[in-house]
mmCIF file of C-alpha atoms in Angstrom:
data_model
loop_
_atom_site.group_PDB
_atom_site.id
_atom_site.type_symbol
_atom_site.label_atom_id
_atom_site.label_comp_id
_atom_site.label_asym_id
_atom_site.label_seq_id
_atom_site.Cartn_x
_atom_site.Cartn_y
_atom_site.Cartn_z
ATOM 1 C CA HIS A 81 -15.980 -10.439 2.498
ATOM 2 C CA THR A 82 -12.888 -9.659 0.437
ATOM 3 C CA ASN A 83 -9.694 -8.943 2.357
ATOM 4 C CA HIS A 84 -8.004 -5.690 1.426
ATOM 5 C CA ILE A 85 -4.277 -5.162 1.620
ATOM 6 C CA LEU A 86 -2.568 -2.899 4.118
ATOM 7 C CA GLN A 87 0.863 -1.973 2.867
ATOM 8 C CA PHE A 88 2.359 -1.310 6.273
ATOM 9 C CA VAL A 89 0.626 -3.042 9.146
ATOM 10 C CA LEU A 90 -2.514 -4.731 10.356
ATOM 11 C CA LEU A 91 -3.482 -7.735 12.412
ATOM 12 C CA ILE A 92 0.010 -7.637 13.817
ATOM 13 C CA CYS A 93 -1.170 -9.157 17.069
ATOM 14 C CA LEU A 94 -1.830 -12.394 15.207
ATOM 15 C CA ALA A 95 1.709 -12.428 13.866
ATOM 16 C CA CYS A 96 3.107 -11.762 17.331
ATOM 17 C CA CYS A 97 0.971 -14.421 18.987
ATOM 18 C CA ALA A 98 1.956 -16.919 16.338
ATOM 19 C CA ARG A 99 5.607 -16.324 17.207
ATOM 20 C CA GLY A 100 5.056 -16.491 20.942
ATOM 21 C CA ASP A 101 8.027 -18.108 22.683
ATOM 22 C CA ALA A 102 9.062 -20.076 19.628
ATOM 23 C CA ASP A 103 12.725 -20.506 18.750
ATOM 24 C CA VAL A 104 13.087 -17.106 17.113
ATOM 25 C CA CYS A 105 14.982 -13.987 18.000
ATOM 26 C CA GLN A 106 12.836 -11.826 20.288
ATOM 27 C CA ALA A 107 15.248 -8.873 20.389
ATOM 28 C CA VAL A 108 17.406 -8.166 17.364
ATOM 29 C CA GLN A 109 18.685 -10.641 14.799
ATOM 30 C CA THR A 110 22.236 -9.934 13.584
ATOM 31 C CA GLU A 111 24.712 -11.736 11.374
ATOM 32 C CA ASP A 112 26.314 -13.133 14.528
ATOM 33 C CA GLY A 113 23.061 -14.462 15.941
ATOM 34 C CA CYS A 114 20.389 -13.220 18.295
ATOM 35 C CA GLY A 115 21.379 -10.201 20.356
ATOM 36 C CA TYR A 116 19.473 -8.226 22.961
ATOM 37 C CA GLN A 117 18.511 -4.572 23.229
ATOM 38 C CA PRO A 118 17.304 -2.379 26.091
ATOM 39 C CA THR A 119 13.823 -3.264 27.324
ATOM 40 C CA ILE A 120 11.123 -2.266 24.843
ATOM 41 C CA ASP A 121 7.838 -1.056 26.319
ATOM 42 C CA MET A 122 5.403 -2.696 23.900
ATOM 43 C CA ASN A 123 2.379 -0.832 25.294
ATOM 44 C CA ASN A 124 3.619 2.753 25.462
ATOM 45 C CA PHE A 125 2.619 4.732 22.358
ATOM 46 C CA GLN A 126 2.702 8.415 21.465
ATOM 47 C CA ILE A 127 -0.342 10.017 19.857
ATOM 48 C CA PRO A 128 0.592 12.331 16.957
ATOM 49 C CA GLU A 129 0.251 16.072 17.432
ATOM 50 C CA ASP A 130 -3.300 17.337 16.765
ATOM 51 C CA PHE A 131 -4.439 13.900 15.582
ATOM 52 C CA ASN A 132 -7.976 13.807 14.203
ATOM 53 C CA LEU A 133 -9.126 10.500 12.733
ATOM 54 C CA GLU A 134 -11.933 11.954 10.623
ATOM 55 C CA ARG A 135 -9.622 14.563 9.106
ATOM 56 C CA VAL A 136 -7.010 11.930 8.228
ATOM 57 C CA VAL A 137 -9.560 9.637 6.585
ATOM 58 C CA GLU A 138 -11.069 12.519 4.598
ATOM 59 C CA GLU A 139 -7.681 13.751 3.342
ATOM 60 C CA VAL A 140 -6.364 10.303 2.375
ATOM 61 C CA THR A 141 -9.524 9.173 0.577
ATOM 62 C CA LYS A 142 -11.243 12.269 -0.817
ATOM 63 C CA GLY A 143 -8.519 14.897 -0.563
ATOM 64 C CA SER A 144 -4.905 15.037 -1.714
ATOM 65 C CA GLY A 145 -4.314 11.391 -0.798
ATOM 66 C CA TRP A 146 -1.655 11.928 1.869
ATOM 67 C CA ILE A 147 -1.005 13.471 5.267
ATOM 68 C CA VAL A 148 1.871 13.742 7.765
ATOM 69 C CA LEU A 149 1.314 12.662 11.384
ATOM 70 C CA LYS A 150 3.892 14.480 13.477
ATOM 71 C CA SER A 151 5.822 12.950 16.397
ATOM 72 C CA MET A 152 4.070 9.586 16.263
ATOM 73 C CA TYR A 153 7.104 7.659 17.537
ATOM 74 C CA SER A 154 9.492 8.514 20.352
ATOM 75 C CA ALA A 155 13.150 9.318 19.746
ATOM 76 C CA LYS A 156 14.081 6.151 21.664
ATOM 77 C CA ASP A 157 11.962 3.858 19.473
ATOM 78 C CA VAL A 158 13.152 5.554 16.284
ATOM 79 C CA LYS A 159 16.805 5.089 17.264
ATOM 80 C CA LEU A 160 16.286 1.412 18.087
ATOM 81 C CA ALA A 161 14.686 0.820 14.688
ATOM 82 C CA LYS A 162 17.254 2.855 12.732
ATOM 83 C CA ASP A 163 20.205 1.131 14.409
ATOM 84 C CA ILE A 164 18.876 -2.270 13.363
ATOM 85 C CA VAL A 165 18.226 -1.153 9.782
ATOM 86 C CA TYR A 166 21.763 0.218 9.553
ATOM 87 C CA GLN A 167 23.145 -3.106 10.772
ATOM 88 C CA TYR A 168 21.662 -4.718 7.698
ATOM 89 C CA ASN A 169 22.291 -2.170 4.956
ATOM 90 C CA LYS A 170 25.510 -0.651 6.379
ATOM 91 C CA ALA A 171 24.074 2.772 5.518
ATOM 92 C CA ASP A 172 26.289 4.556 8.022
ATOM 93 C CA ASN A 173 29.428 3.237 6.293
ATOM 94 C CA ILE A 174 28.584 3.516 2.593
ATOM 95 C CA THR A 175 28.551 6.401 0.155
ATOM 96 C CA MET A 176 27.206 5.822 -3.339
ATOM 97 C CA ASP A 177 28.825 7.074 -6.525
ATOM 98 C CA ARG A 178 26.587 9.904 -7.765
ATOM 99 C CA ASN A 179 26.717 8.467 -11.291
ATOM 100 C CA GLU A 180 25.575 5.007 -10.202
ATOM 101 C CA ASP A 181 21.920 5.440 -11.179
ATOM 102 C CA ALA A 182 21.513 2.962 -14.024
ATOM 103 C CA ARG A 183 20.909 -0.073 -11.839
ATOM 104 C CA HIS A 184 17.825 1.567 -10.298
ATOM 105 C CA LYS A 185 16.007 2.255 -13.546
ATOM 106 C CA SER A 186 13.180 -0.242 -13.519
ATOM 107 C CA ARG A 187 9.436 -0.604 -13.916
ATOM 108 C CA ASP A 188 6.495 -1.871 -11.874
ATOM 109 C CA GLU A 189 7.647 -4.300 -9.166
ATOM 110 C CA GLN A 190 11.285 -3.892 -10.244
ATOM 111 C CA HIS A 191 11.527 -0.801 -8.006
ATOM 112 C CA ASN A 192 11.760 -3.302 -5.153
ATOM 113 C CA LYS A 193 15.341 -4.070 -6.226
ATOM 114 C CA TYR A 194 16.402 -0.615 -5.083
ATOM 115 C CA ASN A 195 19.615 -0.650 -3.037
ATOM 116 C CA GLY A 196 19.091 0.181 0.623
ATOM 117 C CA LEU A 197 15.930 -1.892 1.080
ATOM 118 C CA VAL A 198 15.716 -4.154 4.140
ATOM 119 C CA TRP A 199 12.826 -6.618 4.010
ATOM 120 C CA ALA A 200 10.954 -8.732 6.586
ATOM 121 C CA LEU A 201 11.308 -6.329 9.502
ATOM 122 C CA PHE A 202 9.260 -8.560 11.789
ATOM 123 C CA ASN A 203 12.235 -10.913 11.859
ATOM 124 C CA LYS A 204 14.693 -8.134 12.652
ATOM 125 C CA GLY A 205 13.631 -7.104 16.158
ATOM 126 C CA ARG A 206 10.712 -6.588 18.521
ATOM 127 C CA ILE A 207 10.781 -2.833 18.062
ATOM 128 C CA PHE A 208 9.257 -3.400 14.626
ATOM 129 C CA GLU A 209 6.438 -5.439 16.154
ATOM 130 C CA LYS A 210 5.686 -2.517 18.450
ATOM 131 C CA MET A 211 5.794 0.116 15.710
ATOM 132 C CA ALA A 212 3.507 -1.946 13.495
ATOM 133 C CA GLN A 213 0.881 -2.195 16.220
ATOM 134 C CA HIS A 214 0.511 1.521 16.834
ATOM 135 C CA PRO A 215 -3.189 2.152 17.615
ATOM 136 C CA VAL A 216 -3.309 5.106 15.213
ATOM 137 C CA ILE A 217 -2.307 2.814 12.326
ATOM 138 C CA LEU A 218 -4.928 0.285 13.316
ATOM 139 C CA ASN A 219 -7.676 2.889 13.697
ATOM 140 C CA ILE A 220 -7.034 4.540 10.320
ATOM 141 C CA SER A 221 -6.796 1.201 8.547
ATOM 142 C CA ASN A 222 -9.960 -0.177 10.126
ATOM 143 C CA VAL A 223 -11.928 2.789 8.809
ATOM 144 C CA ILE A 224 -10.471 2.971 5.291
ATOM 145 C CA LEU A 225 -9.747 -0.699 4.525
ATOM 146 C CA GLY A 226 -11.808 -2.627 7.043
ATOM 147 C CA GLU A 227 -11.070 -4.787 10.075
ATOM 148 C CA THR A 228 -9.982 -7.757 7.946
ATOM 149 C CA SER A 229 -7.076 -5.944 6.297
ATOM 150 C CA ILE A 230 -3.741 -7.734 6.360
ATOM 151 C CA ILE A 231 -0.088 -6.772 5.995
ATOM 152 C CA SER A 232 1.337 -6.870 2.495
ATOM 153 C CA SER A 233 4.954 -5.952 3.272
ATOM 154 C CA TYR A 234 7.063 -4.421 6.026
ATOM 155 C CA ALA A 235 10.393 -3.002 4.939
ATOM 156 C CA ALA A 236 12.883 -0.157 5.388
ATOM 157 C CA ASN A 237 14.360 1.918 2.581
ATOM 158 C CA THR A 238 17.507 4.008 2.930
ATOM 159 C CA VAL A 239 18.721 6.468 0.287
ATOM 160 C CA LEU A 240 22.479 6.648 0.709
ATOM 161 C CA PRO A 241 24.506 9.835 0.208
ATOM 162 C CA GLY A 242 25.015 10.336 -3.524
ATOM 163 C CA GLN A 243 22.471 7.661 -4.448
ATOM 164 C CA GLY A 244 20.005 8.285 -7.255
ATOM 165 C CA GLY A 245 16.255 8.123 -6.734
ATOM 166 C CA GLN A 246 13.707 5.569 -7.829
ATOM 167 C CA LEU A 247 11.560 5.870 -10.905
ATOM 168 C CA PRO A 248 8.020 7.050 -10.092
ATOM 169 C CA HIS A 249 5.784 4.034 -9.549
ATOM 170 C CA LEU A 250 2.725 2.485 -7.952
ATOM 171 C CA ASP A 251 3.063 -0.303 -5.409
ATOM 172 C CA TYR A 252 1.309 -3.657 -5.197
ATOM 173 C CA PRO A 253 -1.551 -4.354 -5.846
ATOM 174 C CA TYR A 254 -1.728 -1.572 -8.455
ATOM 175 C CA TYR A 255 0.613 -3.272 -10.955
ATOM 176 C CA ARG A 256 -0.579 -2.923 -14.530
ATOM 177 C CA ALA A 257 -0.208 -6.650 -15.141
ATOM 178 C CA PHE A 258 -3.077 -7.224 -12.704
ATOM 179 C CA TYR A 259 -5.536 -5.138 -14.729
ATOM 180 C CA PRO A 260 -7.762 -6.932 -17.276
ATOM 181 C CA SER A 261 -6.643 -6.014 -20.789
ATOM 182 C CA THR A 262 -10.264 -5.564 -21.861
ATOM 183 C CA ASN A 263 -10.939 -3.095 -19.043
ATOM 184 C CA PRO A 264 -7.729 -1.268 -18.080
ATOM 185 C CA ASN A 265 -9.685 1.489 -16.326
ATOM 186 C CA ILE A 266 -11.346 -0.866 -13.864
ATOM 187 C CA MET A 267 -9.488 0.693 -10.928
ATOM 188 C CA ASP A 268 -10.844 4.182 -11.612
ATOM 189 C CA THR A 269 -13.889 3.583 -9.412
ATOM 190 C CA ALA A 270 -12.465 0.887 -7.104
ATOM 191 C CA PRO A 271 -12.426 1.411 -3.332
ATOM 192 C CA PRO A 272 -9.009 1.687 -1.642
ATOM 193 C CA LEU A 273 -7.163 -1.621 -1.866
ATOM 194 C CA SER A 274 -4.090 -0.632 0.126
ATOM 195 C CA MET A 275 -2.472 2.091 2.200
ATOM 196 C CA GLN A 276 1.076 2.979 3.095
ATOM 197 C CA TYR A 277 2.512 4.177 6.381
ATOM 198 C CA VAL A 278 6.030 5.554 6.030
ATOM 199 C CA THR A 279 7.837 6.164 9.313
ATOM 200 C CA LEU A 280 10.695 8.652 9.104
ATOM 201 C CA LEU A 281 13.708 7.144 10.885
ATOM 202 C CA THR A 282 15.762 10.206 9.929
ATOM 203 C CA ASP A 283 14.793 13.770 9.112
ATOM 204 C CA PHE A 284 13.512 14.208 5.532
ATOM 205 C CA THR A 285 14.618 17.175 3.425
ATOM 206 C CA LYS A 286 14.418 18.053 -0.248
ATOM 207 C CA ASP A 287 18.129 17.310 -0.561
ATOM 208 C CA ASN A 288 18.545 13.963 1.200
ATOM 209 C CA GLY A 289 16.116 11.758 -0.715
ATOM 210 C CA GLY A 290 12.775 12.400 0.984
ATOM 211 C CA THR A 291 9.815 10.610 -0.636
ATOM 212 C CA ALA A 292 8.054 12.365 -3.527
ATOM 213 C CA LEU A 293 4.270 12.057 -3.955
ATOM 214 C CA ARG A 294 1.866 13.265 -6.629
ATOM 215 C CA PRO A 295 -1.188 14.659 -4.814
ATOM 216 C CA HIS A 296 -4.634 13.537 -6.035
ATOM 217 C CA SER A 297 -3.136 10.882 -8.341
ATOM 218 C CA HIS A 298 -4.995 8.185 -6.379
ATOM 219 C CA HIS A 299 -8.406 9.360 -7.616
ATOM 220 C CA VAL A 300 -7.816 7.795 -11.050
ATOM 221 C CA PRO A 301 -4.951 5.315 -10.557
ATOM 222 C CA LYS A 302 -2.513 5.424 -13.467
ATOM 223 C CA TYR A 303 1.067 4.228 -13.708
ATOM 224 C CA PRO A 304 3.411 7.266 -13.958
ATOM 225 C CA ASP A 305 5.113 6.471 -17.258
ATOM 226 C CA ASP A 306 5.703 10.154 -17.968
ATOM 227 C CA GLU A 307 8.508 10.983 -15.522
ATOM 228 C CA ALA A 308 8.659 14.649 -16.477
ATOM 229 C CA ASP A 309 4.934 15.042 -15.828
ATOM 230 C CA PHE A 310 5.281 13.322 -12.439
ATOM 231 C CA HIS A 311 8.132 15.567 -11.324
ATOM 232 C CA ALA A 312 6.319 18.679 -12.539
ATOM 233 C CA ASN A 313 3.341 17.874 -10.296
ATOM 234 C CA MET A 314 4.889 16.109 -7.297
ATOM 235 C CA VAL A 315 5.566 17.354 -3.789
ATOM 236 C CA GLN A 316 8.504 16.152 -1.721
ATOM 237 C CA VAL A 317 7.905 15.125 1.869
ATOM 238 C CA GLU A 318 9.797 16.986 4.567
ATOM 239 C CA GLY A 319 9.628 16.060 8.216
ATOM 240 C CA LYS A 320 11.369 15.002 11.395
ATOM 241 C CA ALA A 321 12.402 11.560 12.574
ATOM 242 C CA GLY A 322 9.373 9.998 14.290
ATOM 243 C CA ASP A 323 6.843 11.527 11.895
ATOM 244 C CA VAL A 324 4.675 9.192 9.795
ATOM 245 C CA VAL A 325 3.478 9.823 6.241
ATOM 246 C CA VAL A 326 0.132 8.151 5.511
ATOM 247 C CA PHE A 327 -0.869 7.862 1.867
ATOM 248 C CA HIS A 328 -3.328 6.046 -0.367
ATOM 249 C CA GLY A 329 -1.980 2.873 -1.973
ATOM 250 C CA ALA A 330 -2.765 4.161 -5.480
ATOM 251 C CA MET A 331 -0.635 7.293 -5.011
ATOM 252 C CA GLN A 332 2.187 7.819 -7.513
ATOM 253 C CA HIS A 333 5.450 8.124 -5.585
ATOM 254 C CA CYS A 334 9.194 7.488 -5.488
ATOM 255 C CA ALA A 335 12.311 7.996 -3.402
ATOM 256 C CA MET A 336 14.249 11.046 -4.576
ATOM 257 C CA PRO A 337 18.036 11.352 -5.051
ATOM 258 C CA ASN A 338 20.189 12.031 -2.005
ATOM 259 C CA LYS A 339 22.267 15.086 -2.889
ATOM 260 C CA GLU A 340 23.814 15.480 0.539
ATOM 261 C CA ILE A 341 27.234 14.217 1.592
ATOM 262 C CA GLY A 342 27.483 11.961 4.607
ATOM 263 C CA ARG A 343 23.798 11.751 5.581
ATOM 264 C CA ALA A 344 21.351 9.047 4.536
ATOM 265 C CA SER A 345 17.564 9.294 4.594
ATOM 266 C CA CYS A 346 15.944 6.244 6.142
ATOM 267 C CA ARG A 347 12.282 5.266 6.255
ATOM 268 C CA GLU A 348 10.278 2.318 7.503
ATOM 269 C CA ARG A 349 7.397 1.333 5.223
ATOM 270 C CA VAL A 350 4.307 -0.704 6.085
#
């Protein structure tokens, strides 16, 4: 049975058990060493408002390709996660020059060089272990990808005030270099190979860099080379901190520019 790829979380319990009481930071890793946070209740989860598993699966696979799950994480858990992310990217102390966009113009996997990214969140604090094990994430993933799905990456992305957006792109494993040259349309009829769960650690607006998605683009996966066409057909996610955006791995998407002064937009991506 072929393992599929879950872009945010799955089989997290195995990762946690493997760590156990080993010589690793079980609270929050900082530049000065291992620090400790308030007690984290690893078994207390919120269920999103009006959650319906069948409706989510239908919308992500056969519908527009994305859906917002409201109030999936508590304000306490969101703050713990955001504070750690800001320790690493200094987002609360940095403002980008609005003209500093050139460095972000890249293709395929190069979008991962975007400033504001914090990788390997499992090593940054136990709150990320908890968030990755949310039962709603596991239930959706088991249905769409299968019980043997595994985590591909776990990162946070912050769009700083004045920072330009990313180029529209597809994430791994939908890189064009992976497609056979003799059959570039092979993915048109492929089952879902990955999913993304984007947790809003701050409110998302159309002005502060909220994620842009192109609805229905997952039905026939194509790399969004035509930027103007992408932006003419995209929708920009708006929501509150603690909401989670679930979308198909083959969905065209990007972070948008942050036009606001003094407020970053921060998201956690599995």
